[in-house]
PDB file of C-alpha atoms and ligand atoms in Angstrom:
ATOM      1  CA  MET A  12      29.998  59.362 -47.276  1.00 72.00           C
ATOM      2  CA  LYS A  13      28.121  57.788 -44.393  1.00 86.00           C
ATOM      3  CA  TYR A  14      29.178  60.167 -41.648  1.00 89.00           C
ATOM      4  CA  ARG A  15      26.496  62.388 -40.115  1.00 92.00           C
ATOM      5  CA  HIS A  16      27.543  64.719 -37.347  1.00 92.00           C
ATOM      6  CA  SER A  17      24.021  64.507 -35.878  1.00 94.00           C
ATOM      7  CA  TYR A  18      25.086  61.249 -34.184  1.00 93.00           C
ATOM      8  CA  HIS A  19      27.867  63.045 -32.314  1.00 94.00           C
ATOM      9  CA  ALA A  20      26.630  66.618 -31.882  1.00 96.00           C
ATOM     10  CA  GLY A  21      27.444  68.101 -28.487  1.00 97.00           C
ATOM     11  CA  ASN A  22      29.662  65.203 -27.428  1.00 97.00           C
ATOM     12  CA  PHE A  23      32.808  65.789 -25.354  1.00 96.00           C
ATOM     13  CA  ALA A  24      34.894  66.320 -28.502  1.00 97.00           C
ATOM     14  CA  ASP A  25      32.518  69.051 -29.687  1.00 98.00           C
ATOM     15  CA  THR A  26      32.767  70.813 -26.334  1.00 98.00           C
ATOM     16  CA  MET A  27      36.574  70.837 -26.555  1.00 98.00           C
ATOM     17  CA  LYS A  28      36.652  71.867 -30.229  1.00 98.00           C
ATOM     18  CA  HIS A  29      34.115  74.643 -29.763  1.00 98.00           C
ATOM     19  CA  LEU A  30      35.760  75.993 -26.629  1.00 98.00           C
ATOM     20  CA  VAL A  31      39.069  76.277 -28.530  1.00 98.00           C
ATOM     21  CA  LEU A  32      37.267  77.799 -31.528  1.00 98.00           C
ATOM     22  CA  ILE A  33      35.701  80.504 -29.364  1.00 98.00           C
ATOM     23  CA  GLU A  34      39.086  81.301 -27.828  1.00 98.00           C
ATOM     24  CA  LEU A  35      40.535  81.715 -31.335  1.00 98.00           C
ATOM     25  CA  LEU A  36      37.659  83.926 -32.517  1.00 98.00           C
ATOM     26  CA  ASN A  37      37.812  86.060 -29.366  1.00 98.00           C
ATOM     27  CA  ALA A  38      41.517  86.652 -29.989  1.00 98.00           C
ATOM     28  CA  LEU A  39      40.739  87.808 -33.556  1.00 98.00           C
ATOM     29  CA  LEU A  40      37.889  89.997 -32.280  1.00 98.00           C
ATOM     30  CA  ARG A  41      40.206  91.816 -29.865  1.00 97.00           C
ATOM     31  CA  LYS A  42      41.706  93.760 -32.784  1.00 97.00           C
ATOM     32  CA  PRO A  43      39.683  96.196 -34.902  1.00 97.00           C
ATOM     33  CA  GLY A  44      40.775  94.926 -38.335  1.00 97.00           C
ATOM     34  CA  GLU A  45      38.290  92.777 -40.246  1.00 98.00           C
ATOM     35  CA  PHE A  46      38.993  89.059 -40.628  1.00 98.00           C
ATOM     36  CA  VAL A  47      37.763  85.965 -42.448  1.00 98.00           C
ATOM     37  CA  TYR A  48      36.595  82.696 -40.905  1.00 98.00           C
ATOM     38  CA  ILE A  49      36.828  79.717 -43.246  1.00 99.00           C
ATOM     39  CA  GLU A  50      35.525  76.248 -42.435  1.00 98.00           C
ATOM     40  CA  THR A  51      36.254  73.368 -44.822  1.00 98.00           C
ATOM     41  CA  HIS A  52      33.925  70.748 -43.271  1.00 98.00           C
ATOM     42  CA  ALA A  53      31.062  72.744 -41.812  1.00 98.00           C
ATOM     43  CA  GLY A  54      28.270  70.264 -41.050  1.00 98.00           C
ATOM     44  CA  ARG A  55      24.634  71.385 -40.758  1.00 98.00           C
ATOM     45  CA  GLY A  56      25.100  74.325 -38.388  1.00 98.00           C
ATOM     46  CA  GLU A  57      22.729  73.223 -35.648  1.00 97.00           C
ATOM     47  CA  TYR A  58      21.543  69.925 -34.245  1.00 98.00           C
ATOM     48  CA  PRO A  59      18.132  69.387 -32.605  1.00 96.00           C
ATOM     49  CA  LEU A  60      18.737  67.093 -29.647  1.00 95.00           C
ATOM     50  CA  ASP A  61      15.458  65.286 -30.300  1.00 93.00           C
ATOM     51  CA  ALA A  62      16.467  64.262 -33.840  1.00 92.00           C
ATOM     52  CA  ARG A  63      16.388  60.498 -34.323  1.00 92.00           C
ATOM     53  CA  GLU A  64      20.164  60.217 -34.978  1.00 90.00           C
ATOM     54  CA  THR A  65      21.099  62.389 -32.005  1.00 91.00           C
ATOM     55  CA  ARG A  66      18.744  60.558 -29.642  1.00 89.00           C
ATOM     56  CA  SER A  67      19.969  57.165 -30.833  1.00 89.00           C
ATOM     57  CA  THR A  68      23.472  57.758 -29.457  1.00 91.00           C
ATOM     58  CA  SER A  69      22.756  60.561 -26.950  1.00 91.00           C
ATOM     59  CA  GLU A  70      26.475  61.374 -26.958  1.00 93.00           C
ATOM     60  CA  TYR A  71      25.598  64.920 -25.969  1.00 95.00           C
ATOM     61  CA  ARG A  72      24.604  63.708 -22.501  1.00 94.00           C
ATOM     62  CA  GLU A  73      28.252  62.993 -21.672  1.00 93.00           C
ATOM     63  CA  GLY A  74      29.399  66.187 -23.393  1.00 96.00           C
ATOM     64  CA  ILE A  75      27.454  69.407 -23.294  1.00 97.00           C
ATOM     65  CA  GLY A  76      24.930  67.755 -20.941  1.00 95.00           C
ATOM     66  CA  ARG A  77      27.598  67.420 -18.232  1.00 95.00           C
ATOM     67  CA  VAL A  78      29.049  70.872 -18.848  1.00 95.00           C
ATOM     68  CA  LEU A  79      25.555  72.339 -18.531  1.00 94.00           C
ATOM     69  CA  ALA A  80      24.987  70.466 -15.286  1.00 92.00           C
ATOM     70  CA  ALA A  81      28.207  72.007 -13.903  1.00 92.00           C
ATOM     71  CA  ARG A  82      27.267  75.469 -15.198  1.00 91.00           C
ATOM     72  CA  GLU A  83      26.897  77.204 -11.837  1.00 90.00           C
ATOM     73  CA  GLN A  84      30.421  76.206 -10.815  1.00 93.00           C
ATOM     74  CA  LEU A  85      31.985  77.523 -14.029  1.00 94.00           C
ATOM     75  CA  ASP A  86      33.336  80.944 -14.837  1.00 93.00           C
ATOM     76  CA  GLY A  87      35.507  82.607 -17.480  1.00 95.00           C
ATOM     77  CA  PRO A  88      35.604  81.292 -21.069  1.00 96.00           C
ATOM     78  CA  LEU A  89      33.978  77.953 -20.228  1.00 96.00           C
ATOM     79  CA  ARG A  90      30.995  79.716 -18.640  1.00 95.00           C
ATOM     80  CA  ASP A  91      30.822  82.062 -21.667  1.00 95.00           C
ATOM     81  CA  TYR A  92      30.756  79.033 -24.001  1.00 97.00           C
ATOM     82  CA  VAL A  93      27.881  77.430 -22.066  1.00 95.00           C
ATOM     83  CA  GLU A  94      25.908  80.668 -22.022  1.00 94.00           C
ATOM     84  CA  LEU A  95      26.386  81.092 -25.782  1.00 96.00           C
ATOM     85  CA  VAL A  96      25.251  77.511 -26.435  1.00 97.00           C
ATOM     86  CA  LEU A  97      22.160  78.098 -24.283  1.00 95.00           C
ATOM     87  CA  ARG A  98      21.428  81.427 -25.970  1.00 95.00           C
ATOM     88  CA  LEU A  99      21.539  79.776 -29.410  1.00 97.00           C
ATOM     89  CA  GLY A 100      19.830  76.481 -28.655  1.00 97.00           C
ATOM     90  CA  GLY A 101      18.070  76.761 -25.322  1.00 93.00           C
ATOM     91  CA  ASP A 102      14.414  77.142 -24.560  1.00 83.00           C
ATOM     92  CA  PRO A 103      14.100  80.570 -22.885  1.00 72.00           C
ATOM     93  CA  GLN A 104      11.183  79.283 -20.774  1.00 74.00           C
ATOM     94  CA  SER A 105      12.686  76.146 -19.272  1.00 80.00           C
ATOM     95  CA  GLY A 106      16.365  77.007 -19.793  1.00 75.00           C
ATOM     96  CA  ARG A 107      16.803  73.513 -21.242  1.00 92.00           C
ATOM     97  CA  LEU A 108      18.948  72.905 -24.297  1.00 96.00           C
ATOM     98  CA  GLN A 109      16.939  71.926 -27.379  1.00 96.00           C
ATOM     99  CA  ARG A 110      19.473  72.350 -30.188  1.00 97.00           C
ATOM    100  CA  TYR A 111      23.246  72.161 -30.067  1.00 98.00           C
ATOM    101  CA  PRO A 112      24.883  74.866 -32.206  1.00 98.00           C
ATOM    102  CA  GLY A 113      27.658  73.661 -34.507  1.00 98.00           C
ATOM    103  CA  SER A 114      30.846  75.583 -35.213  1.00 98.00           C
ATOM    104  CA  PRO A 115      29.369  77.572 -38.163  1.00 98.00           C
ATOM    105  CA  LEU A 116      26.565  78.975 -36.021  1.00 98.00           C
ATOM    106  CA  LEU A 117      28.897  79.755 -33.115  1.00 98.00           C
ATOM    107  CA  ALA A 118      31.288  81.555 -35.459  1.00 98.00           C
ATOM    108  CA  ALA A 119      28.587  83.409 -37.410  1.00 98.00           C
ATOM    109  CA  THR A 120      27.142  84.674 -34.117  1.00 98.00           C
ATOM    110  CA  LEU A 121      30.474  85.941 -32.816  1.00 98.00           C
ATOM    111  CA  ILE A 122      31.962  87.646 -35.868  1.00 98.00           C
ATOM    112  CA  ARG A 123      31.165  91.316 -36.593  1.00 98.00           C
ATOM    113  CA  PRO A 124      29.292  92.611 -39.669  1.00 97.00           C
ATOM    114  CA  SER A 125      32.628  93.733 -41.140  1.00 97.00           C
ATOM    115  CA  ASP A 126      34.053  90.189 -40.832  1.00 98.00           C
ATOM    116  CA  ARG A 127      33.190  87.370 -43.212  1.00 98.00           C
ATOM    117  CA  ALA A 128      32.660  83.616 -43.011  1.00 98.00           C
ATOM    118  CA  VAL A 129      32.922  81.025 -45.776  1.00 98.00           C
ATOM    119  CA  LEU A 130      31.548  77.592 -44.935  1.00 98.00           C
ATOM    120  CA  VAL A 131      32.081  74.533 -47.108  1.00 98.00           C
ATOM    121  CA  GLU A 132      29.980  71.375 -46.795  1.00 98.00           C
ATOM    122  CA  LEU A 133      30.020  68.634 -49.423  1.00 98.00           C
ATOM    123  CA  GLU A 134      26.982  66.563 -48.455  1.00 97.00           C
ATOM    124  CA  PRO A 135      23.882  68.152 -50.082  1.00 97.00           C
ATOM    125  CA  THR A 136      21.366  67.507 -47.266  1.00 97.00           C
ATOM    126  CA  GLU A 137      23.761  68.868 -44.659  1.00 98.00           C
ATOM    127  CA  ARG A 138      24.595  71.831 -46.885  1.00 98.00           C
ATOM    128  CA  ARG A 139      20.919  72.757 -47.321  1.00 98.00           C
ATOM    129  CA  ALA A 140      20.365  72.559 -43.545  1.00 98.00           C
ATOM    130  CA  LEU A 141      23.431  74.768 -43.059  1.00 98.00           C
ATOM    131  CA  GLU A 142      22.019  77.351 -45.463  1.00 98.00           C
ATOM    132  CA  ARG A 143      18.761  77.377 -43.510  1.00 98.00           C
ATOM    133  CA  ALA A 144      20.517  77.664 -40.151  1.00 98.00           C
ATOM    134  CA  LEU A 145      22.562  80.651 -41.320  1.00 98.00           C
ATOM    135  CA  ALA A 146      20.049  82.377 -43.592  1.00 97.00           C
ATOM    136  CA  GLU A 147      19.957  85.498 -41.416  1.00 96.00           C
ATOM    137  CA  HIS A 148      23.704  86.036 -41.475  1.00 97.00           C
ATOM    138  CA  ARG A 149      24.443  88.277 -44.441  1.00 96.00           C
ATOM    139  CA  ASN A 150      28.222  88.077 -44.108  1.00 98.00           C
ATOM    140  CA  VAL A 151      28.266  84.278 -44.373  1.00 98.00           C
ATOM    141  CA  SER A 152      28.466  82.276 -47.592  1.00 98.00           C
ATOM    142  CA  VAL A 153      27.909  78.544 -47.897  1.00 98.00           C
ATOM    143  CA  ARG A 154      29.537  76.415 -50.607  1.00 98.00           C
ATOM    144  CA  GLY A 155      28.737  72.853 -51.587  1.00 98.00           C
ATOM    145  CA  GLU A 156      32.140  71.537 -52.636  1.00 97.00           C
ATOM    146  CA  ASP A 157      35.032  69.444 -51.444  1.00 98.00           C
ATOM    147  CA  GLY A 158      36.456  71.501 -48.589  1.00 98.00           C
ATOM    148  CA  TYR A 159      40.092  70.832 -49.470  1.00 98.00           C
ATOM    149  CA  VAL A 160      39.600  71.921 -53.093  1.00 98.00           C
ATOM    150  CA  ALA A 161      37.617  74.998 -52.059  1.00 98.00           C
ATOM    151  CA  LEU A 162      40.324  76.018 -49.588  1.00 98.00           C
ATOM    152  CA  ARG A 163      42.918  76.318 -52.351  1.00 98.00           C
ATOM    153  CA  GLY A 164      40.783  78.889 -54.148  1.00 98.00           C
ATOM    154  CA  LEU A 165      40.047  80.861 -50.990  1.00 98.00           C
ATOM    155  CA  LEU A 166      43.656  81.545 -50.017  1.00 98.00           C
ATOM    156  CA  PRO A 167      45.105  84.056 -49.607  1.00 98.00           C
ATOM    157  CA  PRO A 168      41.995  85.996 -48.552  1.00 98.00           C
ATOM    158  CA  PRO A 169      41.735  89.735 -49.195  1.00 97.00           C
ATOM    159  CA  GLU A 170      41.429  90.347 -45.446  1.00 96.00           C
ATOM    160  CA  ARG A 171      44.906  89.906 -44.092  1.00 92.00           C
ATOM    161  CA  ARG A 172      43.723  88.282 -40.849  1.00 98.00           C
ATOM    162  CA  GLY A 173      41.669  85.247 -40.111  1.00 98.00           C
ATOM    163  CA  MET A 174      41.449  81.555 -39.430  1.00 98.00           C
ATOM    164  CA  VAL A 175      40.654  78.249 -41.087  1.00 99.00           C
ATOM    165  CA  LEU A 176      38.961  75.387 -39.240  1.00 99.00           C
ATOM    166  CA  ILE A 177      39.489  71.931 -40.746  1.00 98.00           C
ATOM    167  CA  ASP A 178      37.169  69.446 -39.044  1.00 98.00           C
ATOM    168  CA  PRO A 179      36.712  66.363 -41.256  1.00 98.00           C
ATOM    169  CA  SER A 180      34.888  63.178 -40.353  1.00 96.00           C
ATOM    170  CA  TYR A 181      37.940  60.844 -40.525  1.00 95.00           C
ATOM    171  CA  GLU A 182      35.908  57.997 -41.970  1.00 92.00           C
ATOM    172  CA  ALA A 183      39.199  56.596 -43.273  1.00 89.00           C
ATOM    173  CA  GLU A 184      42.685  56.904 -41.751  1.00 82.00           C
ATOM    174  CA  GLU A 185      43.941  58.530 -44.974  1.00 93.00           C
ATOM    175  CA  GLU A 186      42.063  61.624 -43.858  1.00 97.00           C
ATOM    176  CA  PHE A 187      45.095  62.451 -41.693  1.00 97.00           C
ATOM    177  CA  ASP A 188      47.201  62.533 -44.891  1.00 97.00           C
ATOM    178  CA  ARG A 189      44.690  64.762 -46.676  1.00 98.00           C
ATOM    179  CA  VAL A 190      44.669  67.152 -43.748  1.00 98.00           C
ATOM    180  CA  TYR A 191      48.463  67.224 -43.663  1.00 98.00           C
ATOM    181  CA  GLU A 192      48.709  67.959 -47.407  1.00 98.00           C
ATOM    182  CA  ALA A 193      45.989  70.612 -47.144  1.00 98.00           C
ATOM    183  CA  LEU A 194      47.827  72.364 -44.315  1.00 98.00           C
ATOM    184  CA  LEU A 195      51.110  72.392 -46.237  1.00 98.00           C
ATOM    185  CA  ASP A 196      49.400  73.772 -49.332  1.00 98.00           C
ATOM    186  CA  ALA A 197      47.401  76.341 -47.375  1.00 98.00           C
ATOM    187  CA  HIS A 198      50.525  77.557 -45.607  1.00 98.00           C
ATOM    188  CA  ARG A 199      52.257  78.055 -48.983  1.00 98.00           C
ATOM    189  CA  ARG A 200      49.348  80.245 -50.085  1.00 98.00           C
ATOM    190  CA  TRP A 201      48.744  82.073 -46.790  1.00 98.00           C
ATOM    191  CA  ALA A 202      51.539  81.701 -44.265  1.00 98.00           C
ATOM    192  CA  THR A 203      50.143  84.063 -41.625  1.00 98.00           C
ATOM    193  CA  GLY A 204      46.635  82.606 -41.228  1.00 98.00           C
ATOM    194  CA  ILE A 205      45.599  80.779 -38.076  1.00 98.00           C
ATOM    195  CA  TYR A 206      44.863  77.113 -38.804  1.00 98.00           C
ATOM    196  CA  ALA A 207      42.906  74.884 -36.424  1.00 98.00           C
ATOM    197  CA  ILE A 208      42.602  71.190 -37.177  1.00 98.00           C
ATOM    198  CA  TRP A 209      40.498  68.808 -35.158  1.00 98.00           C
ATOM    199  CA  TYR A 210      41.460  65.119 -34.993  1.00 97.00           C
ATOM    200  CA  PRO A 211      40.103  62.045 -33.196  1.00 96.00           C
ATOM    201  CA  ILE A 212      42.277  60.160 -30.729  1.00 93.00           C
ATOM    202  CA  LYS A 213      41.543  56.490 -31.234  1.00 90.00           C
ATOM    203  CA  ARG A 214      44.797  54.620 -31.845  1.00 87.00           C
ATOM    204  CA  ARG A 215      47.790  56.498 -30.414  1.00 86.00           C
ATOM    205  CA  GLU A 216      50.106  55.385 -33.251  1.00 90.00           C
ATOM    206  CA  THR A 217      47.882  57.050 -35.890  1.00 93.00           C
ATOM    207  CA  VAL A 218      48.069  60.348 -34.024  1.00 95.00           C
ATOM    208  CA  ALA A 219      51.813  59.971 -33.397  1.00 96.00           C
ATOM    209  CA  ARG A 220      52.431  59.453 -37.118  1.00 97.00           C
ATOM    210  CA  PHE A 221      50.415  62.568 -38.005  1.00 97.00           C
ATOM    211  CA  GLN A 222      52.199  64.662 -35.399  1.00 98.00           C
ATOM    212  CA  GLY A 223      55.591  63.290 -36.456  1.00 98.00           C
ATOM    213  CA  ARG A 224      54.942  64.438 -40.021  1.00 98.00           C
ATOM    214  CA  LEU A 225      54.028  67.902 -38.750  1.00 98.00           C
ATOM    215  CA  VAL A 226      57.210  68.085 -36.669  1.00 98.00           C
ATOM    216  CA  ARG A 227      59.318  67.181 -39.718  1.00 98.00           C
ATOM    217  CA  SER A 228      57.350  69.386 -42.144  1.00 97.00           C
ATOM    218  CA  GLY A 229      59.369  72.570 -41.730  1.00 96.00           C
ATOM    219  CA  LEU A 230      56.222  74.416 -40.572  1.00 97.00           C
ATOM    220  CA  ARG A 231      56.650  76.459 -37.383  1.00 97.00           C
ATOM    221  CA  ARG A 232      54.467  77.618 -34.496  1.00 98.00           C
ATOM    222  CA  ILE A 233      52.395  74.460 -34.112  1.00 98.00           C
ATOM    223  CA  LEU A 234      50.517  74.004 -30.855  1.00 98.00           C
ATOM    224  CA  CYS A 235      48.880  70.733 -29.878  1.00 98.00           C
ATOM    225  CA  ALA A 236      45.923  70.540 -27.468  1.00 98.00           C
ATOM    226  CA  GLU A 237      44.383  67.251 -26.381  1.00 97.00           C
ATOM    227  CA  LEU A 238      41.691  66.101 -24.025  1.00 96.00           C
ATOM    228  CA  GLY A 239      41.471  62.393 -23.319  1.00 90.00           C
ATOM    229  CA  LEU A 240      38.516  60.822 -21.582  1.00 85.00           C
ATOM    230  CA  TYR A 241      39.435  57.163 -21.709  1.00 77.00           C
ATOM    231  CA  PRO A 242      42.751  55.332 -21.398  1.00 70.00           C
ATOM    232  CA  GLN A 243      44.692  55.412 -24.676  1.00 67.00           C
ATOM    233  CA  ASP A 244      43.873  52.642 -27.146  1.00 65.00           C
ATOM    234  CA  SER A 245      40.659  51.713 -25.295  1.00 69.00           C
ATOM    235  CA  ARG A 246      38.139  50.108 -27.533  1.00 68.00           C
ATOM    236  CA  VAL A 247      35.540  52.814 -27.102  1.00 68.00           C
ATOM    237  CA  ALA A 248      34.894  54.663 -30.349  1.00 77.00           C
ATOM    238  CA  LEU A 249      36.712  57.833 -29.316  1.00 87.00           C
ATOM    239  CA  ASN A 250      39.279  58.016 -26.519  1.00 88.00           C
ATOM    240  CA  GLY A 251      40.080  61.646 -26.869  1.00 92.00           C
ATOM    241  CA  SER A 252      39.819  64.830 -28.862  1.00 95.00           C
ATOM    242  CA  GLY A 253      42.796  66.693 -30.279  1.00 97.00           C
ATOM    243  CA  MET A 254      43.506  69.956 -32.020  1.00 98.00           C
ATOM    244  CA  ILE A 255      46.491  71.267 -33.902  1.00 98.00           C
ATOM    245  CA  ILE A 256      46.669  75.030 -33.957  1.00 98.00           C
ATOM    246  CA  MET A 257      49.193  76.625 -36.272  1.00 98.00           C
ATOM    247  CA  ASN A 258      50.037  80.304 -35.702  1.00 98.00           C
ATOM    248  CA  PRO A 259      47.969  80.451 -32.502  1.00 98.00           C
ATOM    249  CA  PRO A 260      47.215  83.862 -31.013  1.00 98.00           C
ATOM    250  CA  TRP A 261      49.416  85.141 -28.227  1.00 96.00           C
ATOM    251  CA  LYS A 262      48.973  83.261 -24.937  1.00 96.00           C
ATOM    252  CA  LEU A 263      46.495  80.718 -26.308  1.00 98.00           C
ATOM    253  CA  ASP A 264      48.828  78.028 -24.964  1.00 98.00           C
ATOM    254  CA  GLU A 265      48.552  79.433 -21.445  1.00 97.00           C
ATOM    255  CA  SER A 266      44.788  79.819 -21.569  1.00 97.00           C
ATOM    256  CA  LEU A 267      44.270  76.256 -22.849  1.00 98.00           C
ATOM    257  CA  GLN A 268      46.613  74.876 -20.190  1.00 97.00           C
ATOM    258  CA  THR A 269      44.178  76.306 -17.649  1.00 97.00           C
ATOM    259  CA  LEU A 270      40.915  75.646 -19.473  1.00 97.00           C
ATOM    260  CA  LEU A 271      41.320  72.035 -20.595  1.00 97.00           C
ATOM    261  CA  PRO A 272      41.631  70.556 -17.075  1.00 95.00           C
ATOM    262  CA  VAL A 273      38.578  72.607 -16.013  1.00 95.00           C
ATOM    263  CA  LEU A 274      36.624  71.241 -18.984  1.00 96.00           C
ATOM    264  CA  GLN A 275      37.763  67.738 -18.166  1.00 94.00           C
ATOM    265  CA  ARG A 276      36.491  68.090 -14.593  1.00 92.00           C
ATOM    266  CA  ALA A 277      33.191  69.523 -15.859  1.00 93.00           C
ATOM    267  CA  LEU A 278      32.876  66.469 -18.097  1.00 93.00           C
ATOM    268  CA  ALA A 279      33.228  64.362 -14.952  1.00 80.00           C
ATOM    269  CA  ALA A 280      35.928  62.289 -16.607  1.00 68.00           C
ATOM    270  CA  ARG A 281      37.230  59.532 -14.344  1.00 67.00           C
ATOM    271  CA  SER A 282      40.452  58.942 -16.270  1.00 69.00           C
ATOM    272  CA  GLY A 283      42.362  60.480 -19.106  1.00 75.00           C
ATOM    273  CA  THR A 284      44.631  63.454 -19.435  1.00 87.00           C
ATOM    274  CA  THR A 285      44.856  66.896 -20.945  1.00 94.00           C
ATOM    275  CA  ARG A 286      47.813  68.242 -22.851  1.00 95.00           C
ATOM    276  CA  CYS A 287      48.697  71.583 -24.387  1.00 97.00           C
ATOM    277  CA  GLU A 288      52.215  71.954 -25.712  1.00 97.00           C
ATOM    278  CA  TRP A 289      54.185  73.150 -28.683  1.00 98.00           C
ATOM    279  CA  LEU A 290      54.890  70.470 -31.289  1.00 98.00           C
ATOM    280  CA  VAL A 291      57.057  73.029 -33.079  1.00 98.00           C
ATOM    281  CA  PRO A 292      57.804  76.408 -31.469  1.00 95.00           C
ATOM    282  CA  GLU A 293      58.701  79.688 -33.241  1.00 84.00           C
TER     283      GLU A 293
HETATM  284  C1  SAM B  24      32.741  66.593 -38.126  1.00 58.26           C
HETATM  285  S1  SAM B  24      31.531  67.186 -39.218  1.00 58.26           S
HETATM  286  C2  SAM B  24      31.646  68.941 -39.045  1.00 58.26           C
HETATM  287  C3  SAM B  24      31.149  69.466 -37.744  1.00 58.26           C
HETATM  288  C4  SAM B  24      31.255  70.970 -37.582  1.00 58.26           C
HETATM  289  N1  SAM B  24      32.606  71.431 -37.894  1.00 58.26           N
HETATM  290  C5  SAM B  24      30.905  71.406 -36.186  1.00 58.26           C
HETATM  291  O1  SAM B  24      31.789  71.404 -35.314  1.00 58.26           O
HETATM  292  O2  SAM B  24      29.735  71.761 -35.952  1.00 58.26           O
HETATM  293  C6  SAM B  24      32.284  66.925 -40.794  1.00 58.26           C
HETATM  294  C7  SAM B  24      31.417  67.342 -41.969  1.00 58.26           C
HETATM  295  O3  SAM B  24      32.225  67.281 -43.149  1.00 58.26           O
HETATM  296  C8  SAM B  24      31.407  66.890 -44.249  1.00 58.26           C
HETATM  297  N2  SAM B  24      32.347  66.422 -45.287  1.00 58.26           N
HETATM  298  C9  SAM B  24      32.874  65.188 -45.450  1.00 58.26           C
HETATM  299  N3  SAM B  24      33.771  65.203 -46.452  1.00 58.26           N
HETATM  300  C10 SAM B  24      33.835  66.479 -46.910  1.00 58.26           C
HETATM  301  C11 SAM B  24      34.625  67.129 -47.897  1.00 58.26           C
HETATM  302  N4  SAM B  24      35.528  66.457 -48.624  1.00 58.26           N
HETATM  303  N5  SAM B  24      34.450  68.453 -48.084  1.00 58.26           N
HETATM  304  C12 SAM B  24      33.540  69.140 -47.348  1.00 58.26           C
HETATM  305  N6  SAM B  24      32.754  68.583 -46.403  1.00 58.26           N
HETATM  306  C13 SAM B  24      32.909  67.260 -46.179  1.00 58.26           C
HETATM  307  C14 SAM B  24      30.476  65.877 -43.648  1.00 58.26           C
HETATM  308  O4  SAM B  24      29.289  65.761 -44.416  1.00 58.26           O
HETATM  309  C15 SAM B  24      30.237  66.466 -42.244  1.00 58.26           C
HETATM  310  O5  SAM B  24      29.063  67.244 -42.238  1.00 58.26           O
END
């Protein structure tokens, strides 16, 4: 495993993924019943922007850096996301961002004491950093295993509500197949959970194959949200960021249809598109 998220932390894909994640968690938080948040590929929890890896690519400058610069023009959920990021990683004196919070830290901050989070990270150095980043959160447990294997044992959870985030590194194209199999298996074990899967948009045919399998799978209620920054099939490393959301909360489709174009403008994207539509409805 060569992938380190430190090279990409806070990039445009992270802003899209984390905005969607916060929308999902806020929907769960609207009801009083306790819920579980499970993450199969958790990363290290927070990312100092002055770390060597993060500085070497500086991808965050075209991601959270641009959203922060547009902060005063933002409102609603996008403004809330920026404020949360600043609260967790900003310097209170200068207001400048020093650390970008990963999905585990965002989720652990938002859930209530009665809720629970289980975070799985296979790479030992990343896992130890994750444990340090979340040490104060008593309702969070960290596991150092293969996320797909761990997920099987975690479902169905005793709480009857909750969500699973699957956010692998896609070092090989077969990762799309692993994700697909994991979703099918997870749905057999826990059909009512909310599942959010992040995927990279590099070659359009890879994504189309993955989505075609989902359409033919027999699974229902599958929403697809995408934010593209570069023309499809460009030779930049990442043309766009996509998410599959199965069993999305009520009206998530409508809120993302509004939010994604606002995020795209905040990212000062010159080309590209946003999309939020049902791959498979009810
Ligand atoms: C894209 S990063 C996660 C970023 C994180 N979700 C966030 O948004 O802050 C993917 C992580 O998965 C880890 N990983 C790779 N293969 C794994 C596996 N089979 N099981 C669990 N973790 C794995 C990598 O070490 C990496 O930290």
